[in-house]
């Protein structure tokens, strides 16, 4: 079992934005004029030792909508698709803890194959086994989409990782990013504005 203390949401955003991906850590919001939105989530980003392939794992529980999982695989040299989710455990306890045990089918295709050669294609099963445990105090973050509500984040000890049954890499370990968050917000009609406005 691999265990490290994850950094704050900003680290995740920087790690994934550099590769053109969207982190699951960002606070969500309901459409303008719709009732309150309440959600708890946990996220973490994993990578191989050479940081050529990344996996982003997010579990989110939205009040009234249930729990959902997301696994993203991406890298500068690979274009990957993920489907066929089979979740055994998917739990979020607000800012306290979270647990995910799931498997997915994936296919990764080489982006820039040598001239005259077909792109390398790797497919198989991705196994996700991750536990989050909150540490320290929660911190209030700015709201980017609404002016009413709150968005809290908390650092977490993240254990486990993502394993791939076939190349391009096998075991992906925790990158320095991940944690827990909880938000409760509402967008009254005409109240949408950027943070700090």
mmCIF file of C-alpha atoms in Angstrom:
data_model
loop_
_atom_site.group_PDB
_atom_site.id
_atom_site.type_symbol
_atom_site.label_atom_id
_atom_site.label_comp_id
_atom_site.label_asym_id
_atom_site.label_seq_id
_atom_site.Cartn_x
_atom_site.Cartn_y
_atom_site.Cartn_z
ATOM 1 C CA UNK A 1 0.000 0.000 0.000
ATOM 2 C CA UNK A 2 1.377 3.413 -0.975
ATOM 3 C CA UNK A 3 0.668 6.365 1.333
ATOM 4 C CA UNK A 4 1.576 10.047 1.039
ATOM 5 C CA UNK A 5 0.041 13.291 2.289
ATOM 6 C CA UNK A 6 -1.675 15.097 -0.551
ATOM 7 C CA UNK A 7 -1.310 18.816 -1.183
ATOM 8 C CA UNK A 8 -4.049 21.354 -1.778
ATOM 9 C CA UNK A 9 -6.352 21.694 -4.749
ATOM 10 C CA UNK A 10 -4.065 24.194 -6.488
ATOM 11 C CA UNK A 11 -1.415 21.518 -6.981
ATOM 12 C CA UNK A 12 -3.916 19.280 -8.747
ATOM 13 C CA UNK A 13 -5.069 22.088 -10.993
ATOM 14 C CA UNK A 14 -1.517 22.911 -12.031
ATOM 15 C CA UNK A 15 -0.603 19.287 -12.679
ATOM 16 C CA UNK A 16 -3.602 18.587 -14.882
ATOM 17 C CA UNK A 17 -3.875 21.953 -16.614
ATOM 18 C CA UNK A 18 -0.350 21.520 -17.941
ATOM 19 C CA UNK A 19 -1.628 18.544 -19.947
ATOM 20 C CA UNK A 20 -4.897 20.101 -21.040
ATOM 21 C CA UNK A 21 -7.100 18.258 -18.530
ATOM 22 C CA UNK A 22 -9.662 19.574 -16.079
ATOM 23 C CA UNK A 23 -9.208 18.647 -12.434
ATOM 24 C CA UNK A 24 -12.095 17.210 -10.468
ATOM 25 C CA UNK A 25 -11.214 19.441 -7.528
ATOM 26 C CA UNK A 26 -12.916 22.587 -8.763
ATOM 27 C CA UNK A 27 -16.121 23.690 -7.070
ATOM 28 C CA UNK A 28 -19.261 23.165 -9.112
ATOM 29 C CA UNK A 29 -22.379 25.286 -9.171
ATOM 30 C CA UNK A 30 -26.050 24.965 -10.176
ATOM 31 C CA UNK A 31 -27.427 26.990 -13.095
ATOM 32 C CA UNK A 32 -28.471 30.518 -12.270
ATOM 33 C CA UNK A 33 -31.827 30.609 -10.516
ATOM 34 C CA UNK A 34 -31.771 26.918 -9.517
ATOM 35 C CA UNK A 35 -31.963 25.825 -5.863
ATOM 36 C CA UNK A 36 -29.040 25.000 -3.552
ATOM 37 C CA UNK A 37 -26.289 22.639 -4.726
ATOM 38 C CA UNK A 38 -24.514 20.576 -2.053
ATOM 39 C CA UNK A 39 -21.661 18.195 -2.858
ATOM 40 C CA UNK A 40 -18.752 16.428 -1.188
ATOM 41 C CA UNK A 41 -15.844 15.064 -3.205
ATOM 42 C CA UNK A 42 -12.395 13.557 -3.021
ATOM 43 C CA UNK A 43 -9.776 13.660 -5.754
ATOM 44 C CA UNK A 44 -6.195 12.640 -6.373
ATOM 45 C CA UNK A 45 -3.757 12.607 -9.292
ATOM 46 C CA UNK A 46 -1.391 9.665 -9.862
ATOM 47 C CA UNK A 47 1.522 9.227 -12.248
ATOM 48 C CA UNK A 48 4.249 6.829 -13.323
ATOM 49 C CA UNK A 49 7.815 7.510 -12.174
ATOM 50 C CA UNK A 50 8.667 9.340 -15.398
ATOM 51 C CA UNK A 51 5.437 11.406 -15.262
ATOM 52 C CA UNK A 52 4.539 10.350 -18.817
ATOM 53 C CA UNK A 53 1.093 9.023 -17.905
ATOM 54 C CA UNK A 54 -1.329 10.482 -15.361
ATOM 55 C CA UNK A 55 -4.551 9.224 -13.785
ATOM 56 C CA UNK A 56 -7.050 11.518 -12.112
ATOM 57 C CA UNK A 57 -9.524 9.873 -9.719
ATOM 58 C CA UNK A 58 -12.577 11.769 -8.439
ATOM 59 C CA UNK A 59 -15.475 10.532 -6.332
ATOM 60 C CA UNK A 60 -18.353 12.948 -5.750
ATOM 61 C CA UNK A 61 -21.581 12.738 -3.776
ATOM 62 C CA UNK A 62 -24.217 15.306 -4.751
ATOM 63 C CA UNK A 63 -27.212 15.700 -2.463
ATOM 64 C CA UNK A 64 -30.264 14.389 -4.265
ATOM 65 C CA UNK A 65 -28.274 12.843 -7.121
ATOM 66 C CA UNK A 66 -26.168 10.097 -5.509
ATOM 67 C CA UNK A 67 -22.482 9.253 -5.905
ATOM 68 C CA UNK A 68 -20.451 9.288 -9.101
ATOM 69 C CA UNK A 69 -16.893 8.312 -10.047
ATOM 70 C CA UNK A 70 -14.536 9.670 -12.686
ATOM 71 C CA UNK A 71 -11.238 8.242 -13.918
ATOM 72 C CA UNK A 72 -9.194 10.184 -16.436
ATOM 73 C CA UNK A 73 -6.038 8.846 -18.107
ATOM 74 C CA UNK A 74 -3.859 11.288 -20.006
ATOM 75 C CA UNK A 75 -0.272 12.069 -20.927
ATOM 76 C CA UNK A 76 1.771 14.095 -23.405
ATOM 77 C CA UNK A 77 2.459 11.043 -25.595
ATOM 78 C CA UNK A 78 -0.853 9.204 -25.175
ATOM 79 C CA UNK A 79 -4.531 9.739 -25.979
ATOM 80 C CA UNK A 80 -6.677 7.539 -23.728
ATOM 81 C CA UNK A 81 -10.350 6.621 -23.433
ATOM 82 C CA UNK A 82 -11.941 5.065 -20.336
ATOM 83 C CA UNK A 83 -15.281 3.254 -20.042
ATOM 84 C CA UNK A 84 -16.907 0.131 -18.608
ATOM 85 C CA UNK A 85 -16.998 1.279 -14.980
ATOM 86 C CA UNK A 86 -17.392 -1.486 -12.364
ATOM 87 C CA UNK A 87 -17.479 0.104 -8.899
ATOM 88 C CA UNK A 88 -17.375 -1.988 -5.726
ATOM 89 C CA UNK A 89 -16.987 0.886 -3.243
ATOM 90 C CA UNK A 90 -17.664 4.617 -3.781
ATOM 91 C CA UNK A 91 -18.090 6.610 -0.557
ATOM 92 C CA UNK A 92 -17.524 10.200 0.574
ATOM 93 C CA UNK A 93 -17.970 11.387 4.169
ATOM 94 C CA UNK A 94 -17.903 15.161 3.594
ATOM 95 C CA UNK A 95 -14.464 16.482 4.680
ATOM 96 C CA UNK A 96 -13.625 13.427 6.794
ATOM 97 C CA UNK A 97 -12.811 10.528 4.448
ATOM 98 C CA UNK A 98 -13.525 8.779 1.160
ATOM 99 C CA UNK A 99 -12.999 5.348 -0.385
ATOM 100 C CA UNK A 100 -13.013 4.055 -3.966
ATOM 101 C CA UNK A 101 -12.579 0.514 -5.276
ATOM 102 C CA UNK A 102 -13.394 0.201 -8.978
ATOM 103 C CA UNK A 103 -12.191 -1.053 -12.335
ATOM 104 C CA UNK A 104 -12.436 0.353 -15.857
ATOM 105 C CA UNK A 105 -11.637 -0.636 -19.418
ATOM 106 C CA UNK A 106 -9.157 1.667 -21.124
ATOM 107 C CA UNK A 107 -7.456 2.153 -24.485
ATOM 108 C CA UNK A 108 -4.397 4.362 -24.952
ATOM 109 C CA UNK A 109 -3.144 5.331 -28.402
ATOM 110 C CA UNK A 110 0.272 6.784 -29.132
ATOM 111 C CA UNK A 111 -0.039 10.412 -30.260
ATOM 112 C CA UNK A 112 3.043 10.740 -32.502
ATOM 113 C CA UNK A 113 4.026 7.428 -34.054
ATOM 114 C CA UNK A 114 7.275 7.246 -36.064
ATOM 115 C CA UNK A 115 6.746 8.079 -39.726
ATOM 116 C CA UNK A 116 5.495 5.091 -41.682
ATOM 117 C CA UNK A 117 4.455 3.125 -38.581
ATOM 118 C CA UNK A 118 0.997 2.634 -37.114
ATOM 119 C CA UNK A 119 0.441 4.243 -33.685
ATOM 120 C CA UNK A 120 1.034 1.958 -30.733
ATOM 121 C CA UNK A 121 -2.239 0.973 -29.034
ATOM 122 C CA UNK A 122 -2.477 -0.405 -25.496
ATOM 123 C CA UNK A 123 -5.719 -1.576 -23.893
ATOM 124 C CA UNK A 124 -6.667 -3.399 -20.726
ATOM 125 C CA UNK A 125 -8.176 -2.932 -17.267
ATOM 126 C CA UNK A 126 -7.444 -0.077 -14.863
ATOM 127 C CA UNK A 127 -7.889 -1.021 -11.200
ATOM 128 C CA UNK A 128 -8.518 1.857 -8.766
ATOM 129 C CA UNK A 129 -8.091 1.329 -5.017
ATOM 130 C CA UNK A 130 -7.807 4.626 -3.144
ATOM 131 C CA UNK A 131 -8.561 5.837 0.407
ATOM 132 C CA UNK A 132 -8.605 9.458 1.601
ATOM 133 C CA UNK A 133 -8.368 10.467 5.285
ATOM 134 C CA UNK A 134 -8.682 14.143 6.173
ATOM 135 C CA UNK A 135 -5.862 15.806 8.130
ATOM 136 C CA UNK A 136 -5.656 19.270 9.634
ATOM 137 C CA UNK A 137 -8.312 21.949 9.465
ATOM 138 C CA UNK A 138 -10.534 22.721 6.519
ATOM 139 C CA UNK A 139 -10.009 25.957 4.625
ATOM 140 C CA UNK A 140 -12.554 28.197 2.964
ATOM 141 C CA UNK A 141 -11.929 28.831 -0.742
ATOM 142 C CA UNK A 142 -13.353 31.494 -3.093
ATOM 143 C CA UNK A 143 -16.460 30.766 -5.129
ATOM 144 C CA UNK A 144 -15.889 31.176 -8.846
ATOM 145 C CA UNK A 145 -19.412 30.756 -10.214
ATOM 146 C CA UNK A 146 -21.725 32.023 -7.479
ATOM 147 C CA UNK A 147 -21.801 34.781 -4.913
ATOM 148 C CA UNK A 148 -23.835 32.889 -2.302
ATOM 149 C CA UNK A 149 -22.553 29.819 -0.428
ATOM 150 C CA UNK A 150 -19.278 28.314 0.651
ATOM 151 C CA UNK A 151 -16.569 26.004 -0.671
ATOM 152 C CA UNK A 152 -14.281 24.200 1.808
ATOM 153 C CA UNK A 153 -11.180 22.101 1.148
ATOM 154 C CA UNK A 154 -9.095 19.904 3.424
ATOM 155 C CA UNK A 155 -5.781 18.149 2.981
ATOM 156 C CA UNK A 156 -5.849 14.361 3.107
ATOM 157 C CA UNK A 157 -3.605 11.366 3.495
ATOM 158 C CA UNK A 158 -4.130 9.401 0.288
ATOM 159 C CA UNK A 159 -3.397 5.658 0.237
ATOM 160 C CA UNK A 160 -3.446 3.269 -2.700
ATOM 161 C CA UNK A 161 -3.165 3.951 -6.397
ATOM 162 C CA UNK A 162 -4.112 3.008 -9.941
ATOM 163 C CA UNK A 163 -2.856 -0.156 -11.661
ATOM 164 C CA UNK A 164 -3.029 -0.897 -15.395
ATOM 165 C CA UNK A 165 -3.137 -4.473 -16.665
ATOM 166 C CA UNK A 166 -1.095 -3.597 -19.778
ATOM 167 C CA UNK A 167 1.219 -0.762 -20.949
ATOM 168 C CA UNK A 168 1.998 2.056 -21.390
ATOM 169 C CA UNK A 169 2.677 1.899 -17.607
ATOM 170 C CA UNK A 170 1.646 -0.544 -14.885
ATOM 171 C CA UNK A 171 1.480 1.129 -11.453
ATOM 172 C CA UNK A 172 0.682 4.821 -11.028
ATOM 173 C CA UNK A 173 1.580 6.341 -7.654
ATOM 174 C CA UNK A 174 0.291 9.485 -5.975
ATOM 175 C CA UNK A 175 1.487 12.744 -7.439
ATOM 176 C CA UNK A 176 1.716 15.699 -5.028
ATOM 177 C CA UNK A 177 -1.931 16.651 -5.233
ATOM 178 C CA UNK A 178 -5.350 15.648 -3.951
ATOM 179 C CA UNK A 179 -7.679 16.069 -1.021
ATOM 180 C CA UNK A 180 -11.277 16.505 0.102
ATOM 181 C CA UNK A 181 -13.783 19.275 -0.543
ATOM 182 C CA UNK A 182 -17.344 20.236 0.305
ATOM 183 C CA UNK A 183 -19.441 22.998 -1.189
ATOM 184 C CA UNK A 184 -22.939 24.354 -0.670
ATOM 185 C CA UNK A 185 -23.993 27.186 -2.926
ATOM 186 C CA UNK A 186 -26.838 28.749 -4.845
ATOM 187 C CA UNK A 187 -27.018 31.137 -7.799
ATOM 188 C CA UNK A 188 -29.935 33.548 -7.374
ATOM 189 C CA UNK A 189 -31.138 35.121 -10.637
ATOM 190 C CA UNK A 190 -28.862 37.970 -11.684
ATOM 191 C CA UNK A 191 -26.262 37.269 -8.987
ATOM 192 C CA UNK A 192 -23.627 35.449 -11.018
ATOM 193 C CA UNK A 193 -20.276 37.246 -11.004
ATOM 194 C CA UNK A 194 -16.571 36.435 -10.817
ATOM 195 C CA UNK A 195 -14.904 35.998 -7.447
ATOM 196 C CA UNK A 196 -13.573 39.267 -6.111
ATOM 197 C CA UNK A 197 -15.885 41.376 -8.244
#
